C-alpha cells in the first residue's frame, strides 16, 4: 500500500468513528485487505481460527469469500465462525450457500442445525436433520443436535434417548453428556443430571456451553460459589473466542450468581461492564432489573423490565421475572398474567411453568394449575407431576392425585421429597398400608426426618398399629432429645394415641430446650383444650403470647378456645389481630367469617368472606362459607346452587352434604334435604351435625316416630350437650309439649346462647301465651345487634301485633345489614304501601321482586304496590300468574279483582271479588271485597 493510501485509510477510519456509516467501514476493510497478500490473509485467518479467535477470523474470511465467492472451504469456515460468535442468521445464510456450492451434507448440517437451533426454531432444526438422516443412523454430534431440538419441543424422553445413543457412539462427547443432563433435569432426576454434568466437564473442560450449563445447575441448587466459578470460566472462554453474545450471557450469569452469594459489589461491577458492552441489550436490562429487585427497589425493577417489554411485549425472560416479582409481592393475578405470557413464548421453560402452576394453586384455580402442570410439553417433570397431584387433591380427585404423585416419585427416584408427598397422598386416599410400606423402607436426609416421622406415625395409627405407633413416638423423641420439632411431633402423636401423660411430659421436655419458644406452650394449650381443661389451656396459651404477643398460631388457638367457651367477642378480637398481622393469609379470614356467621353478625361475615374471595376465589372452603352466608341472608337459591356444585365436586364431604340438606330444608324441599343428610351420615357416621339436620327433616315431614329415635342416637354421639338439649326442645315442640320444649331450650341457652335458640324460645313462649314472649329476641339482640334472623323474627312479630312503625324500623335495620334480605324487603314494602308511602313501597317491592320473582307472595306485594301507585295494568299479569300458582289464596285473588276493576274489566273483576266474599265470611279481606262490590253496585269506582 502506498503512503497516500495509508493516509486516506486513516482519514476514512477517523470519519467512521464520528458516524460516517457502514460504507466507510466496508471501504476500510477493502483497503486494508489490499495491503495484505492473499497468503498472509489466509495465514492470519488460520492462526485466529485455530486459536478460537473467531471474531478476528471472520473479518478475514469475509474478505476471502468476497475475493473467491466459490471457495466452499472459506465459506464453511466463515459460517462456522459466525455461528460461534453468535451471528446466527448470517451463519445460516453462509451454510446454506456453501451447500448450494457443493459442500457435503456432513460438512454443512451440524453448523446449519446449530444456527437454526440458536434462533429457537426447533421444528425447522428437526426438519433439517430428518431431511438427510443417514440409513446407518446419525453420528454423535447430529444426535446431540437432535436432542436439543426435541428438548425445545418438550419431547423430553425422545431427547434423552437421542443423547444416550450419542454417548454410545462417542462416550467422550461433552455435548452428548450435556444434553442428557438437560433431559434428566426435565425428568426430575437431579442426581443423574449432576453426574452427567460432571462427565461433560471431564470430556470438555474448555467447552463454553458445558461451563455455562454447570454454572446454571449450581445456581439452581443454591451453590452460588461453585456457580460463580463456572460462570467466570465461561466468561474467559467467551472472551477468548470473541463471541459477543456468549460474553454477554456469561457476564449476566456471573453477576447474577454474585448477587446470590451475595457479592453485590462484584455484581454491580459486572453489570457496568455489560452496560458498556451492550447498554440496551436484553441481558443487561434483565440483570439490572434482578439487582434492583434484590435491593428491594421493586418499582425500579418493574420499570426496567417494562422497557424490555416496550420493545418486545412477548419477551420471555422479562415476563418471567415480572411474574416472579409479582408472585413474591403476593399479586397473584399479575403474576399469573406475566407468567402465562412467558410460557406462551417458551412452553418448554419448566421453571416458569412450575411457578405459574404454583401461582394458580395459590389462587385456588386448581383446574388451571392442573392443565399447566400436565401440558404434554412438560411430560415427565417430577415437580410438575407433584403440582398436578396437589391440584387434583384440591379438585377432590384423590385417586388422580395419587396417580400423579406415583409418577412424580418414579420420575425422581432419588428425591426423597417426592416419596414423602406420595406417602401423604396414600394417607389422604385412606391407603395407610401403602403409606406404611413406603415409609418403613424410606431413608431420608436429616432435613426430612421430621416430616417422614409425622407421616409414619399417622400411617401406623391409621393402620391399626396403635402400640407400634406409641413405641415409635417414644423412640423418636428419645433419639432426638435436643430437637424441638421432633419433640412436638412425638407429643402430638402421643396425644392422638390417648397417652395424655406422655404427651405432657414430652411437651415439658420441649419447653425446657428453649424457655423463650412459644411453640411447646401452643401445643400444650391445644392438648388441654382437647382434654376439656379450659383454664389450663388458657394458661398455656397466655404463656405463649407472653413470649410472642404477635404469634399467629397462638392467637388462632386462643380464638378457638374462646369460641368453644362461647366468648365470641374475644375470639373475634383475636382473629382480627391475626387478620391485621397477615394481610395475605386466608385462614384467619375463613375463621372470622365462620365466627361472625355463627354469632349472627352477617356484615362482619360478609366482609371477611369478601377478603377471602379476593385471595382465593375458587377455594372450596371460601365458596362453602359464602353459600352459608347467602343462606343466612335469605338467598336460598344462590346458596343451594353453590352447595350442589360442591356436593358434586366432593361427594364424600359430610359437611357439604349436611349443609346442602339444610339449604334444601330452608327452601322447602324436605325430601331432598333428608336424602342429603343421609348421604352425609353415610360419608361419616360420626358427623353429628348431619344427624341434627336429619332430625329437622323428619320434623318438617311430620314424621311421628323417627325424631325420637334419631334424638336417642344423637345422645350417643359427641354432639355438645347444648346441641342435644336444643334438638330435644325441637322434638318436644313438634309433639306439642311446649313446656318441655321451653325447659330444654332454656337449659341449652344457659350453656351456649345463640340466635336460633332465641327464636325457638320466643316461638314456644308465644305458644304458651307467656308474658312478653319477645323477651328472648330482645335479649339476644342486645348481645348480637347484627343478627339478621333474630331481628327479622322480632320485626314479623311486631307487624303481627299491629306495631307497624316499630316493625318498619326493625326491617330497615335488617336491610342496612343485609340489603338483599327478601322477606324484609317484601314486608317493609307492604308496610310502606299500607302506610300511604306508595312510592317508597313500590321501590322496595320492585327490589324484592327482582330477587324473588318466582314467589307468589312477593309478586303479590309488587302488584299491590303497582296498583296503589296508579299502574294496575302492570299488576294484572303478575296477579294472574300468582293466583294460578296459589288459587286458594284469597288475598292474591282480592288484589287481582281490584286490579281488573281499575283497568276496566268490571265483569271479571266482580267475579273475582265475589269469589273472595263468598269464601271468607269473616276477616278483613272478605269485608273489603264486599265493600268494593257494594260500591260497584251503587255505580261507584273501584
PDB file of N, CA and C in Angstrom, residues 795-854:
ATOM      1  N   UNK A 795     -89.243  -8.321  64.045  1.00  0.00           N
ATOM      2  CA  UNK A 795     -90.000  -7.432  63.158  1.00  0.00           C
ATOM      3  C   UNK A 795     -91.330  -8.071  62.744  1.00  0.00           C
ATOM      4  N   UNK A 796     -91.302  -9.350  62.404  1.00  0.00           N
ATOM      5  CA  UNK A 796     -92.529 -10.035  61.994  1.00  0.00           C
ATOM      6  C   UNK A 796     -93.549 -10.081  63.132  1.00  0.00           C
ATOM      7  N   UNK A 797     -93.070 -10.306  64.351  1.00  0.00           N
ATOM      8  CA  UNK A 797     -93.988 -10.356  65.490  1.00  0.00           C
ATOM      9  C   UNK A 797     -94.587  -8.971  65.758  1.00  0.00           C
ATOM     10  N   UNK A 798     -93.768  -7.936  65.668  1.00  0.00           N
ATOM     11  CA  UNK A 798     -94.286  -6.585  65.859  1.00  0.00           C
ATOM     12  C   UNK A 798     -95.335  -6.262  64.803  1.00  0.00           C
ATOM     13  N   UNK A 799     -95.058  -6.700  63.563  1.00  0.00           N
ATOM     14  CA  UNK A 799     -96.025  -6.472  62.489  1.00  0.00           C
ATOM     15  C   UNK A 799     -97.327  -7.223  62.776  1.00  0.00           C
ATOM     16  N   UNK A 800     -97.216  -8.453  63.248  1.00  0.00           N
ATOM     17  CA  UNK A 800     -98.406  -9.248  63.542  1.00  0.00           C
ATOM     18  C   UNK A 800     -99.226  -8.621  64.669  1.00  0.00           C
ATOM     19  N   UNK A 801     -98.542  -7.939  65.594  1.00  0.00           N
ATOM     20  CA  UNK A 801     -99.232  -7.304  66.713  1.00  0.00           C
ATOM     21  C   UNK A 801     -99.789  -5.932  66.348  1.00  0.00           C
ATOM     22  N   UNK A 802     -99.559  -5.497  65.107  1.00  0.00           N
ATOM     23  CA  UNK A 802    -100.065  -4.202  64.670  1.00  0.00           C
ATOM     24  C   UNK A 802     -99.154  -3.038  64.996  1.00  0.00           C
ATOM     25  N   UNK A 803     -97.940  -3.317  65.492  1.00  0.00           N
ATOM     26  CA  UNK A 803     -96.989  -2.233  65.788  1.00  0.00           C
ATOM     27  C   UNK A 803     -96.186  -1.937  64.513  1.00  0.00           C
ATOM     28  N   UNK A 804     -96.879  -1.296  63.552  1.00  0.00           N
ATOM     29  CA  UNK A 804     -96.304  -1.149  62.220  1.00  0.00           C
ATOM     30  C   UNK A 804     -95.056  -0.277  62.191  1.00  0.00           C
ATOM     31  N   UNK A 805     -95.053   0.822  62.900  1.00  0.00           N
ATOM     32  CA  UNK A 805     -93.891   1.716  62.893  1.00  0.00           C
ATOM     33  C   UNK A 805     -92.667   1.015  63.486  1.00  0.00           C
ATOM     34  N   UNK A 806     -92.880   0.304  64.609  1.00  0.00           N
ATOM     35  CA  UNK A 806     -91.765  -0.413  65.232  1.00  0.00           C
ATOM     36  C   UNK A 806     -91.264  -1.532  64.325  1.00  0.00           C
ATOM     37  N   UNK A 807     -92.214  -2.220  63.674  1.00  0.00           N
ATOM     38  CA  UNK A 807     -91.813  -3.289  62.749  1.00  0.00           C
ATOM     39  C   UNK A 807     -91.007  -2.723  61.590  1.00  0.00           C
ATOM     40  N   UNK A 808     -91.454  -1.574  61.059  1.00  0.00           N
ATOM     41  CA  UNK A 808     -90.740  -0.964  59.925  1.00  0.00           C
ATOM     42  C   UNK A 808     -89.312  -0.607  60.312  1.00  0.00           C
ATOM     43  N   UNK A 809     -89.149  -0.091  61.539  1.00  0.00           N
ATOM     44  CA  UNK A 809     -87.788   0.255  61.985  1.00  0.00           C
ATOM     45  C   UNK A 809     -86.896  -0.983  62.035  1.00  0.00           C
ATOM     46  N   UNK A 810     -87.449  -2.091  62.505  1.00  0.00           N
ATOM     47  CA  UNK A 810     -86.645  -3.322  62.575  1.00  0.00           C
ATOM     48  C   UNK A 810     -86.303  -3.832  61.171  1.00  0.00           C
ATOM     49  N   UNK A 811     -87.267  -3.775  60.252  1.00  0.00           N
ATOM     50  CA  UNK A 811     -86.991  -4.207  58.879  1.00  0.00           C
ATOM     51  C   UNK A 811     -85.911  -3.328  58.238  1.00  0.00           C
ATOM     52  N   UNK A 812     -85.974  -2.039  58.499  1.00  0.00           N
ATOM     53  CA  UNK A 812     -84.959  -1.125  57.942  1.00  0.00           C
ATOM     54  C   UNK A 812     -83.569  -1.457  58.486  1.00  0.00           C
ATOM     55  N   UNK A 813     -83.516  -1.811  59.777  1.00  0.00           N
ATOM     56  CA  UNK A 813     -82.229  -2.210  60.370  1.00  0.00           C
ATOM     57  C   UNK A 813     -81.710  -3.485  59.713  1.00  0.00           C
ATOM     58  N   UNK A 814     -82.626  -4.430  59.473  1.00  0.00           N
ATOM     59  CA  UNK A 814     -82.224  -5.669  58.799  1.00  0.00           C
ATOM     60  C   UNK A 814     -81.629  -5.351  57.429  1.00  0.00           C
ATOM     61  N   UNK A 815     -82.301  -4.468  56.667  1.00  0.00           N
ATOM     62  CA  UNK A 815     -81.835  -4.169  55.307  1.00  0.00           C
ATOM     63  C   UNK A 815     -80.532  -3.376  55.309  1.00  0.00           C
ATOM     64  N   UNK A 816     -80.263  -2.641  56.382  1.00  0.00           N
ATOM     65  CA  UNK A 816     -78.968  -1.956  56.461  1.00  0.00           C
ATOM     66  C   UNK A 816     -77.830  -2.953  56.637  1.00  0.00           C
ATOM     67  N   UNK A 817     -78.167  -4.120  57.212  1.00  0.00           N
ATOM     68  CA  UNK A 817     -77.156  -5.160  57.428  1.00  0.00           C
ATOM     69  C   UNK A 817     -77.137  -6.181  56.300  1.00  0.00           C
ATOM     70  N   UNK A 818     -78.292  -6.431  55.708  1.00  0.00           N
ATOM     71  CA  UNK A 818     -78.404  -7.421  54.619  1.00  0.00           C
ATOM     72  C   UNK A 818     -79.336  -6.850  53.552  1.00  0.00           C
ATOM     73  N   UNK A 819     -78.797  -6.023  52.647  1.00  0.00           N
ATOM     74  CA  UNK A 819     -79.650  -5.321  51.672  1.00  0.00           C
ATOM     75  C   UNK A 819     -80.479  -6.246  50.788  1.00  0.00           C
ATOM     76  N   UNK A 820     -80.063  -7.488  50.652  1.00  0.00           N
ATOM     77  CA  UNK A 820     -80.787  -8.407  49.790  1.00  0.00           C
ATOM     78  C   UNK A 820     -81.733  -9.335  50.547  1.00  0.00           C
ATOM     79  N   UNK A 821     -82.048  -9.025  51.810  1.00  0.00           N
ATOM     80  CA  UNK A 821     -82.913  -9.905  52.588  1.00  0.00           C
ATOM     81  C   UNK A 821     -84.345  -9.798  52.049  1.00  0.00           C
ATOM     82  N   UNK A 822     -84.796 -10.861  51.400  1.00  0.00           N
ATOM     83  CA  UNK A 822     -86.034 -10.837  50.630  1.00  0.00           C
ATOM     84  C   UNK A 822     -87.253 -10.577  51.501  1.00  0.00           C
ATOM     85  N   UNK A 823     -87.352 -11.264  52.632  1.00  0.00           N
ATOM     86  CA  UNK A 823     -88.526 -11.120  53.479  1.00  0.00           C
ATOM     87  C   UNK A 823     -88.639  -9.700  54.027  1.00  0.00           C
ATOM     88  N   UNK A 824     -87.497  -9.129  54.422  1.00  0.00           N
ATOM     89  CA  UNK A 824     -87.507  -7.760  54.940  1.00  0.00           C
ATOM     90  C   UNK A 824     -87.921  -6.775  53.853  1.00  0.00           C
ATOM     91  N   UNK A 825     -87.395  -6.956  52.652  1.00  0.00           N
ATOM     92  CA  UNK A 825     -87.781  -6.088  51.537  1.00  0.00           C
ATOM     93  C   UNK A 825     -89.287  -6.174  51.280  1.00  0.00           C
ATOM     94  N   UNK A 826     -89.792  -7.396  51.214  1.00  0.00           N
ATOM     95  CA  UNK A 826     -91.209  -7.608  50.889  1.00  0.00           C
ATOM     96  C   UNK A 826     -92.111  -7.022  51.971  1.00  0.00           C
ATOM     97  N   UNK A 827     -91.800  -7.326  53.235  1.00  0.00           N
ATOM     98  CA  UNK A 827     -92.680  -6.880  54.315  1.00  0.00           C
ATOM     99  C   UNK A 827     -92.612  -5.377  54.530  1.00  0.00           C
ATOM    100  N   UNK A 828     -91.390  -4.806  54.392  1.00  0.00           N
ATOM    101  CA  UNK A 828     -91.281  -3.353  54.546  1.00  0.00           C
ATOM    102  C   UNK A 828     -92.007  -2.646  53.402  1.00  0.00           C
ATOM    103  N   UNK A 829     -91.912  -3.223  52.207  1.00  0.00           N
ATOM    104  CA  UNK A 829     -92.650  -2.652  51.081  1.00  0.00           C
ATOM    105  C   UNK A 829     -94.142  -2.620  51.382  1.00  0.00           C
ATOM    106  N   UNK A 830     -94.660  -3.707  51.924  1.00  0.00           N
ATOM    107  CA  UNK A 830     -96.084  -3.776  52.257  1.00  0.00           C
ATOM    108  C   UNK A 830     -96.462  -2.715  53.297  1.00  0.00           C
ATOM    109  N   UNK A 831     -95.605  -2.580  54.322  1.00  0.00           N
ATOM    110  CA  UNK A 831     -95.889  -1.589  55.353  1.00  0.00           C
ATOM    111  C   UNK A 831     -95.869  -0.176  54.798  1.00  0.00           C
ATOM    112  N   UNK A 832     -94.947   0.107  53.890  1.00  0.00           N
ATOM    113  CA  UNK A 832     -94.867   1.440  53.287  1.00  0.00           C
ATOM    114  C   UNK A 832     -96.130   1.736  52.469  1.00  0.00           C
ATOM    115  N   UNK A 833     -96.530   0.751  51.667  1.00  0.00           N
ATOM    116  CA  UNK A 833     -97.723   0.957  50.836  1.00  0.00           C
ATOM    117  C   UNK A 833     -98.962   1.165  51.709  1.00  0.00           C
ATOM    118  N   UNK A 834     -99.105   0.291  52.709  1.00  0.00           N
ATOM    119  CA  UNK A 834    -100.274   0.395  53.588  1.00  0.00           C
ATOM    120  C   UNK A 834    -100.232   1.665  54.418  1.00  0.00           C
ATOM    121  N   UNK A 835     -99.013   2.170  54.644  1.00  0.00           N
ATOM    122  CA  UNK A 835     -98.884   3.407  55.417  1.00  0.00           C
ATOM    123  C   UNK A 835     -99.042   4.653  54.582  1.00  0.00           C
ATOM    124  N   UNK A 836     -99.303   4.498  53.297  1.00  0.00           N
ATOM    125  CA  UNK A 836     -99.545   5.645  52.427  1.00  0.00           C
ATOM    126  C   UNK A 836     -98.344   6.117  51.636  1.00  0.00           C
ATOM    127  N   UNK A 837     -97.192   5.505  51.826  1.00  0.00           N
ATOM    128  CA  UNK A 837     -95.998   5.902  51.059  1.00  0.00           C
ATOM    129  C   UNK A 837     -95.819   4.918  49.904  1.00  0.00           C
ATOM    130  N   UNK A 838     -96.702   5.024  48.899  1.00  0.00           N
ATOM    131  CA  UNK A 838     -96.700   4.058  47.801  1.00  0.00           C
ATOM    132  C   UNK A 838     -95.417   4.118  46.988  1.00  0.00           C
ATOM    133  N   UNK A 839     -94.844   5.308  46.842  1.00  0.00           N
ATOM    134  CA  UNK A 839     -93.625   5.442  46.034  1.00  0.00           C
ATOM    135  C   UNK A 839     -92.473   4.654  46.655  1.00  0.00           C
ATOM    136  N   UNK A 840     -92.244   4.826  47.957  1.00  0.00           N
ATOM    137  CA  UNK A 840     -91.179   4.075  48.640  1.00  0.00           C
ATOM    138  C   UNK A 840     -91.494   2.589  48.639  1.00  0.00           C
ATOM    139  N   UNK A 841     -92.775   2.259  48.843  1.00  0.00           N
ATOM    140  CA  UNK A 841     -93.165   0.856  48.839  1.00  0.00           C
ATOM    141  C   UNK A 841     -92.922   0.201  47.495  1.00  0.00           C
ATOM    142  N   UNK A 842     -93.205   0.948  46.422  1.00  0.00           N
ATOM    143  CA  UNK A 842     -93.004   0.387  45.081  1.00  0.00           C
ATOM    144  C   UNK A 842     -91.522   0.099  44.824  1.00  0.00           C
ATOM    145  N   UNK A 843     -90.650   1.013  45.250  1.00  0.00           N
ATOM    146  CA  UNK A 843     -89.205   0.802  45.035  1.00  0.00           C
ATOM    147  C   UNK A 843     -88.720  -0.439  45.778  1.00  0.00           C
ATOM    148  N   UNK A 844     -89.162  -0.600  47.022  1.00  0.00           N
ATOM    149  CA  UNK A 844     -88.773  -1.772  47.808  1.00  0.00           C
ATOM    150  C   UNK A 844     -89.363  -3.054  47.215  1.00  0.00           C
ATOM    151  N   UNK A 845     -90.634  -2.982  46.817  1.00  0.00           N
ATOM    152  CA  UNK A 845     -91.291  -4.163  46.257  1.00  0.00           C
ATOM    153  C   UNK A 845     -90.638  -4.595  44.949  1.00  0.00           C
ATOM    154  N   UNK A 846     -90.221  -3.622  44.147  1.00  0.00           N
ATOM    155  CA  UNK A 846     -89.534  -3.955  42.887  1.00  0.00           C
ATOM    156  C   UNK A 846     -88.218  -4.677  43.172  1.00  0.00           C
ATOM    157  N   UNK A 847     -87.465  -4.195  44.170  1.00  0.00           N
ATOM    158  CA  UNK A 847     -86.220  -4.867  44.554  1.00  0.00           C
ATOM    159  C   UNK A 847     -86.491  -6.298  45.008  1.00  0.00           C
ATOM    160  N   UNK A 848     -87.547  -6.449  45.795  1.00  0.00           N
ATOM    161  CA  UNK A 848     -87.894  -7.793  46.273  1.00  0.00           C
ATOM    162  C   UNK A 848     -88.282  -8.688  45.097  1.00  0.00           C
ATOM    163  N   UNK A 849     -89.046  -8.139  44.168  1.00  0.00           N
ATOM    164  CA  UNK A 849     -89.494  -8.930  43.019  1.00  0.00           C
ATOM    165  C   UNK A 849     -88.304  -9.353  42.162  1.00  0.00           C
ATOM    166  N   UNK A 850     -87.323  -8.479  41.999  1.00  0.00           N
ATOM    167  CA  UNK A 850     -86.115  -8.835  41.227  1.00  0.00           C
ATOM    168  C   UNK A 850     -85.395 -10.010  41.867  1.00  0.00           C
ATOM    169  N   UNK A 851     -85.448 -10.073  43.191  1.00  0.00           N
ATOM    170  CA  UNK A 851     -84.759 -11.157  43.896  1.00  0.00           C
ATOM    171  C   UNK A 851     -85.601 -12.431  43.978  1.00  0.00           C
ATOM    172  N   UNK A 852     -86.926 -12.273  44.106  1.00  0.00           N
ATOM    173  CA  UNK A 852     -87.775 -13.448  44.336  1.00  0.00           C
ATOM    174  C   UNK A 852     -89.006 -13.465  43.470  1.00  0.00           C
ATOM    175  N   UNK A 853     -88.825 -13.246  42.163  1.00  0.00           N
ATOM    176  CA  UNK A 853     -89.962 -13.161  41.254  1.00  0.00           C
ATOM    177  C   UNK A 853     -90.723 -14.483  41.162  1.00  0.00           C
ATOM    178  N   UNK A 854     -90.078 -15.575  41.555  1.00  0.00           N
ATOM    179  CA  UNK A 854     -90.760 -16.863  41.480  1.00  0.00           C
ATOM    180  C   UNK A 854     -91.699 -17.124  42.640  1.00  0.00           C
TER     181      UNK A 854
END
